[in-house]
C-alpha atoms as one frame of an Amber mdcrd trajectory, in Angstrom:
protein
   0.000   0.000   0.000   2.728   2.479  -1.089   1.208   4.375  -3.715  -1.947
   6.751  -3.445  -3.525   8.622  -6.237  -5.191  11.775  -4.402  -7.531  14.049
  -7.258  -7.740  17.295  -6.094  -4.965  20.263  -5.102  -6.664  22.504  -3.807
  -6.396  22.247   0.293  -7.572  18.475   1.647  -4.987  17.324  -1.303  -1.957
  18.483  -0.493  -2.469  18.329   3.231  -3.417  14.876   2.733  -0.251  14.163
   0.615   1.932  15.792   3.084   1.296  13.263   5.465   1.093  10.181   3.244
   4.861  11.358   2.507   5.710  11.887   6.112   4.108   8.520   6.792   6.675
   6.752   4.002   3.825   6.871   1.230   4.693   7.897  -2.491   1.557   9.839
  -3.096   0.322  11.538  -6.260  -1.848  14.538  -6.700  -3.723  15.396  -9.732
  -5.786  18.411 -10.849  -7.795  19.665 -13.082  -6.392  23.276 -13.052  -2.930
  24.099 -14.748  -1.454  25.355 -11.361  -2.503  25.856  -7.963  -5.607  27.767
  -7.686  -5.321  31.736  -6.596  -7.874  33.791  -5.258 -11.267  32.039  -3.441
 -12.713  33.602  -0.469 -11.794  33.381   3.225 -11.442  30.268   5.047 -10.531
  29.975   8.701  -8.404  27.754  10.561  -9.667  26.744  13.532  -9.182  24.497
  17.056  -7.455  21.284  16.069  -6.776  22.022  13.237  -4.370  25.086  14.013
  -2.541  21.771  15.532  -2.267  20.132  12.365  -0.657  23.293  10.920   1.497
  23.346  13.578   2.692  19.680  13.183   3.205  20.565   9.240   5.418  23.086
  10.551   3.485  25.933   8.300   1.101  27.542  11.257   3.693  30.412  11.296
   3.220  31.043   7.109  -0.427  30.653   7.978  -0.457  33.285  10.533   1.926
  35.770   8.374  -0.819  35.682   5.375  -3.538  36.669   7.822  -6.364  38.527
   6.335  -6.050  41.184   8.835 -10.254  40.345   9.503 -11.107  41.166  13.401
 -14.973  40.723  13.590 -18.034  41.118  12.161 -21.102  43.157  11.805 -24.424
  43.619  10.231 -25.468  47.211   9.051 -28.448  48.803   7.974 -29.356  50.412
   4.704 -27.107  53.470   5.934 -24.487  51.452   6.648 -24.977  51.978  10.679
 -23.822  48.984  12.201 -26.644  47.584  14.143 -24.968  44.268  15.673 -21.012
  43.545  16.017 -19.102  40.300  17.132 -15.438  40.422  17.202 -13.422  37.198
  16.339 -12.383  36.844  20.270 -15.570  37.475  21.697 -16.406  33.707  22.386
 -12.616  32.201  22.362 -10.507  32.430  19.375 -12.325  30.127  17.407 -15.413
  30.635  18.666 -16.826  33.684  17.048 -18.275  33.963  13.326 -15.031  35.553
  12.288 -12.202  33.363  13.565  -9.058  34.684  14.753  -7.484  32.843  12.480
  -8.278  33.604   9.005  -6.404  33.211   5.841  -7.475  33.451   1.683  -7.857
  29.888   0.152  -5.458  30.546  -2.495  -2.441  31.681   0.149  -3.671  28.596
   1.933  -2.819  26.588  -1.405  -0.043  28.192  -2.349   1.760  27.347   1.121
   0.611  24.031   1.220   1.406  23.451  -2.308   4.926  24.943  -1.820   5.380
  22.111   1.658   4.667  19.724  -0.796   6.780  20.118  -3.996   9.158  17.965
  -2.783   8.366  14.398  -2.623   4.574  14.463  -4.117   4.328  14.146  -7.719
   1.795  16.983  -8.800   0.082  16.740 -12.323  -1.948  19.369 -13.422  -3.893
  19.977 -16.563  -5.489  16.643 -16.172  -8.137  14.781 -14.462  -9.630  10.917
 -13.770 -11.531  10.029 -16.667 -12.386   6.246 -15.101 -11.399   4.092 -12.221
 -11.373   0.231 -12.163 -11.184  -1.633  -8.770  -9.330  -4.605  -8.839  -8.013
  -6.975  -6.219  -4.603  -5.211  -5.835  -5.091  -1.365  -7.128  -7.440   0.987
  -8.927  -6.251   1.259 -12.464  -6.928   4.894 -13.545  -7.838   6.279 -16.307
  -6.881   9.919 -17.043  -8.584  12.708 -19.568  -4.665  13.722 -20.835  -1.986
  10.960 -19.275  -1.349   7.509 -20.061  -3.321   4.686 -17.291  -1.534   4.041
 -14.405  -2.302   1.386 -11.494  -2.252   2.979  -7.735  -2.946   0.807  -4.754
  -5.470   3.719  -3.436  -7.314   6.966  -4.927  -8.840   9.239  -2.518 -10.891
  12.364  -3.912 -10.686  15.354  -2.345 -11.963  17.114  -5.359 -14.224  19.332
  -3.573 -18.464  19.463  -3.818 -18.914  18.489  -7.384 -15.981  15.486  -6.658
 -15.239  13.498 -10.060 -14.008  10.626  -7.881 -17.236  10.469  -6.246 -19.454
  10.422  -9.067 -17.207   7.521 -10.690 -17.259   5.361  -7.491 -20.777   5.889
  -5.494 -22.832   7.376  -7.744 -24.152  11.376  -9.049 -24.219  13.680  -6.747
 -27.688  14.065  -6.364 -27.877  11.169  -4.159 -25.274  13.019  -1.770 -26.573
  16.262  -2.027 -28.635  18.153   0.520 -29.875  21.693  -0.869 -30.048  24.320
   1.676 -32.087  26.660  -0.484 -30.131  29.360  -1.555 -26.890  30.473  -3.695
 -23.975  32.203  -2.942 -21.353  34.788  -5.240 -18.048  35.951  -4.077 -15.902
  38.434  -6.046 -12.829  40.793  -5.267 -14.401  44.482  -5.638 -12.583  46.608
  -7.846 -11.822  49.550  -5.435  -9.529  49.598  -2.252 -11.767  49.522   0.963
 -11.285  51.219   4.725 -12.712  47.803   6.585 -10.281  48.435   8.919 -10.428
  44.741   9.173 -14.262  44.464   9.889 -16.702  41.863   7.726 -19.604  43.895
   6.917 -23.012  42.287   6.058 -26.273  44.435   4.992 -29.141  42.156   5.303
 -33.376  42.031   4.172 -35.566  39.233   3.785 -34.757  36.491   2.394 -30.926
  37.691   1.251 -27.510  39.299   2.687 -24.727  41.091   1.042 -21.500  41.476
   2.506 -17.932  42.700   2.273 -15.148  40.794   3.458 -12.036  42.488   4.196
  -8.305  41.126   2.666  -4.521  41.844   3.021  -3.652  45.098   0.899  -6.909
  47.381   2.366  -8.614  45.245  -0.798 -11.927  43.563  -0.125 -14.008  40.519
  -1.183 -17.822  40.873  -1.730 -20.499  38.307  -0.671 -24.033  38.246  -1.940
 -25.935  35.072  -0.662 -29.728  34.650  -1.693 -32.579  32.177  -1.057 -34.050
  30.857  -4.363 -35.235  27.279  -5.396 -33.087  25.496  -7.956 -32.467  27.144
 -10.837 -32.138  25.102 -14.112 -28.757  26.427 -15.938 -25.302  25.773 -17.189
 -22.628  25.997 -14.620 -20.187  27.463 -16.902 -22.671  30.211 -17.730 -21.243
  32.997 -15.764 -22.819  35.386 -17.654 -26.181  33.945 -16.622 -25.182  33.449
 -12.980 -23.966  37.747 -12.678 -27.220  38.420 -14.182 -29.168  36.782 -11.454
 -27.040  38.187  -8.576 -27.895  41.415  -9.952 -31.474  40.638 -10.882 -32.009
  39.482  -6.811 -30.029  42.553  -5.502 -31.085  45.721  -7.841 -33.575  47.607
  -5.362 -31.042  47.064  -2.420 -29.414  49.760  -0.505 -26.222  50.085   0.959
 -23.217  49.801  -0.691 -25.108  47.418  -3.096 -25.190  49.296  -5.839 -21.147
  50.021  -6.199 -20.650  46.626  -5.600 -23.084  45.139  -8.595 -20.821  47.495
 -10.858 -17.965  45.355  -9.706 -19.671  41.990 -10.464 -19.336  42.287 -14.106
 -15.917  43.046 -14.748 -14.601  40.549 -11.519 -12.081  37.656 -12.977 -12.447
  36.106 -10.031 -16.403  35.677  -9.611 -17.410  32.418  -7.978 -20.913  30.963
  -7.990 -22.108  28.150  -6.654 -25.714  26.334  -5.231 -25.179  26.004  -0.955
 -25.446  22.637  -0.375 -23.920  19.868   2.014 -22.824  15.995   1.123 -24.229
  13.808   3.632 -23.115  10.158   2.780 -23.343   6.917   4.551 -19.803   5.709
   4.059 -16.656   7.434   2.626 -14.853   4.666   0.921 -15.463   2.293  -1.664
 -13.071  -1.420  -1.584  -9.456   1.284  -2.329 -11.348   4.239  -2.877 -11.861
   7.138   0.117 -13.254  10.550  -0.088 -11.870  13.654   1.606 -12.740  17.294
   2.918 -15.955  18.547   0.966 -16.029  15.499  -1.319 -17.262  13.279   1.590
 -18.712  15.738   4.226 -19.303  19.350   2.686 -21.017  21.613   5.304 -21.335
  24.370   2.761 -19.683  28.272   3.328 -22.497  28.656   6.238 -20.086  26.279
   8.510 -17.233  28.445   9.052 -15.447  24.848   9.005 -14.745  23.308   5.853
 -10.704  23.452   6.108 -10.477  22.970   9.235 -12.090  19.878   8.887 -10.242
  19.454   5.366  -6.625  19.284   7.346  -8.118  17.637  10.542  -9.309  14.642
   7.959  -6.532  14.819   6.344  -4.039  14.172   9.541  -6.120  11.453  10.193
  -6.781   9.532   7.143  -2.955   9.403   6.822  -2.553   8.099  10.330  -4.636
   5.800   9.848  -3.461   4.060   6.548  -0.029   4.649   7.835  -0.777   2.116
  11.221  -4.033   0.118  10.211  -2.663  -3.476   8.828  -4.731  -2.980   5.943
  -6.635  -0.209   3.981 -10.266  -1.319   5.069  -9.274  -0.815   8.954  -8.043
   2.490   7.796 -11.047   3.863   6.484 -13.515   2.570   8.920 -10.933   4.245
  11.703 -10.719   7.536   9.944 -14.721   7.828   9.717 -15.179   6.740  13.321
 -12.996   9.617  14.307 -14.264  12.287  11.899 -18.179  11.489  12.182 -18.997
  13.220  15.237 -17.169  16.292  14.223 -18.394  16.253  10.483 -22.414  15.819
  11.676 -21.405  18.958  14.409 -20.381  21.058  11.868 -23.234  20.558   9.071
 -25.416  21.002  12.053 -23.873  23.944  12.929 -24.405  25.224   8.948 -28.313
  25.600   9.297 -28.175  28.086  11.952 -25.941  30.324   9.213 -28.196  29.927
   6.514 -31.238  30.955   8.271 -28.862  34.209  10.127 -28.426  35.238   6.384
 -31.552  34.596   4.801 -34.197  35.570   7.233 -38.136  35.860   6.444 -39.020
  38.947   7.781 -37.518  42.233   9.479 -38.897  40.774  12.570 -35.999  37.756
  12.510 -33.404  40.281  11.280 -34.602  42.704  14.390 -34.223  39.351  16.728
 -30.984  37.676  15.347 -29.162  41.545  15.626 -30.070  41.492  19.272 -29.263
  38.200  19.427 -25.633  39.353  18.080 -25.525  42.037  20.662 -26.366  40.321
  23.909 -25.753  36.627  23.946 -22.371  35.648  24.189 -21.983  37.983  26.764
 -24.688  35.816  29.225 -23.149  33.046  30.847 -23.545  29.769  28.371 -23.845
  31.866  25.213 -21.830  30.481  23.379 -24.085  27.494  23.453 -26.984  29.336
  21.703 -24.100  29.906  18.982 -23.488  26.260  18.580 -20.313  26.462  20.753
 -18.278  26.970  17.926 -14.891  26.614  20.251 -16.037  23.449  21.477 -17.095
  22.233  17.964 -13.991  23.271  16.654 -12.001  20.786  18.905 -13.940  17.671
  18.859 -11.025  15.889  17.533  -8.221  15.024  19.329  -5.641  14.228  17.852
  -3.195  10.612  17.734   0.357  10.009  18.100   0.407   8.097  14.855   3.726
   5.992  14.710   3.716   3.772  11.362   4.068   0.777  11.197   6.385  -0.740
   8.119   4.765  -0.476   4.843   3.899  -3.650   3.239   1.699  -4.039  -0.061
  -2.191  -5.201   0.951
């Protein structure tokens, strides 16, 4: 069980392969993409797995590409801030804002660059088929020649490839929460002074995210039933972000003018993966492939390198690969069904019915995790954030399975 096949570089990848290598694995990472990805929102880093950055030996890097963010708060149509949270108000990672914050794409590039030596990265390419056999998986690939690995994990995100070839579409897996969500650098420097801002009505919020360089990222999350449409359609997508948003106050407005020149526009459906088991015979899933919680979670990385850490414990001291993935789910379930959990109370905070709910949830902002227990009414994010604790994994010798 030397060699692993792992689809995906974005941040479950190379964590994953960093420890397959440090465990005496000869891991391989493929992507899609022609090089690591830039850009993406903010993700935090929080509880255990500011441990397993720690043990990677790249929490200081982490810390150094801060975003700078200190808190969050909602405003009204004037831009009067009407509830505030700062990111150490319930523990540093217990606020909505973690103290630890970081953009995905510095998060990639530093993982990517504790990785270059002794993972063999292919980009520009993709699985095309997988075949199971009593030894390997032989893989097919869109661009490269077929190879035979004696594992494949995906961690190729929410619309996983990997997934779809070995359990099925993703329709089975997916669990709409009812809305969508668009994220975009704005076009104009902004004086956050490292505050998240969020301007919120019925049944939508828009936001502004603040990022190293007094630059900014904009948010605008909606609730709307599935809408039938090509994914690659971006012009279709901006035109229903500003469709929802046109009669909204604000900085709205300015920030729709941005949407349609921004390279870096994401759109996507907010939705979790919920699935019974993660692995197939010598195929595992990893980070949002197996357990998204959607954006509303506040924890998809951390539990992305938290997996990751112990996924490659596991292989690296199970005697075979079926112990291995039946350990690693027994220690991430509890902590994966916490945080999806944990998602639903953000989707409702952002997409509220009525004035009434935004009047509530604003109070409820401003007085509760200052009463003794709040930060149970908030899902005790801290506590969430540390379910896992982590092993002393020593391996044992590799031998094929």
């Amino acid at each position: 069980m030397n060699t692993v096949l792992i689809s995906g570089a974005s941040i479950a990848g190379p964590a994953l392969a960093y420890w397959l290598r440090h465990h005496g694995f000869a891991p391989t990472v493929v992507e899609r993409a022609p090089a690591p990805r830039p850009g993406g929102q903010a993700v935090d880093l929080r509880g255990t797995a500011r441990e397993v950055a720690e043990r990677m030996g790249v929490l200081d890097q982490v810390r150094a590409a801060h975003t700078g963010a200190r808190g969050m708060a909602f405003v009204n149509a004037e831009g009067r801030r009407t509830a505030t949270m700062a990111s150490d108000t319930m523990g540093d990672s217990g606020g909505v804002i973690a103290e630890l914050e970081i953009l995905r794409g510095d998060l990639v590039r530093i993982l990517h660059d504790a990785t270059a030596t002794g993972v063999d990265y292919v980009f520009d390419d993709s699985i095309a088929s997988l075949t199971q056999t009593e030894t390997g998986v032989r893989v097919a690939f869109e661009r490269g020649e077929p190879r035979t690995f004696d594992l494949v994990i995906g961690a190729d995100g929410l619309h996983s490839k990997v997934r779809s070839l070995a359990f099925g579409p993703e329709s089975r897996f997916a669990k709409d929460l009812g809305a969508y969500i668009a994220i975009f650098g704005t076009a104009q420097r902004e004086d956050l002074d490292g505050w998240q801002l969020l301007h919120t009505v019925p049944g939508r919020t828009a936001g502004l995210y603040p990022t190293p360089g007094g630059r900014a990222k904009a948010m605008f999350v909606f609730a709307s039933p599935p809408l039938e449409h090509d994914r690659r359609d971006t012009a279709w997508q901006r035109d229903l972000v500003a469709g929802t948003f046109a009669d909204d106050a604000w900085e709205v407005p300015r920030l729709l003018g941005d949407l349609r020149e921004a390279p870096d526009f994401y759109f996507d459906r907010l939705c979790q993966i919920r699935m019974d088991r993660w692995s197939d015979g010598r195929i595992a899933l990893l980070g949002d492939a197996a357990f998204c919680a959607s954006p509303m979670a506040g924890n998809g990385t951390s539990m992305a390198l938290v997996g990751a850490y112990v996924l490659a414990g596991e292989l690296a001291t199970a005697p075979d690969h079926v112990t291995a993935f039946r350990r690693y789910e027994e220690v991430m379930r509890e902590y994966v069904a916490r945080c999806q959990k944990f998602a639903l109370g953000g989707v409702d905070s952002l997409m509220p019915k009525s004035r009434t709910f935004i009047r509530l949830r604003d109070f409820t902002v401003r007085v509760v995790p200052h009463l003794p227990g709040g930060a149970r009414l908030f899902g005790d994010l801290q506590k969430l954030a540390n379910t896992v604790s982590l092993k002393d994994y020593l391996p044992r010798s590799l031998t094929s399975t």
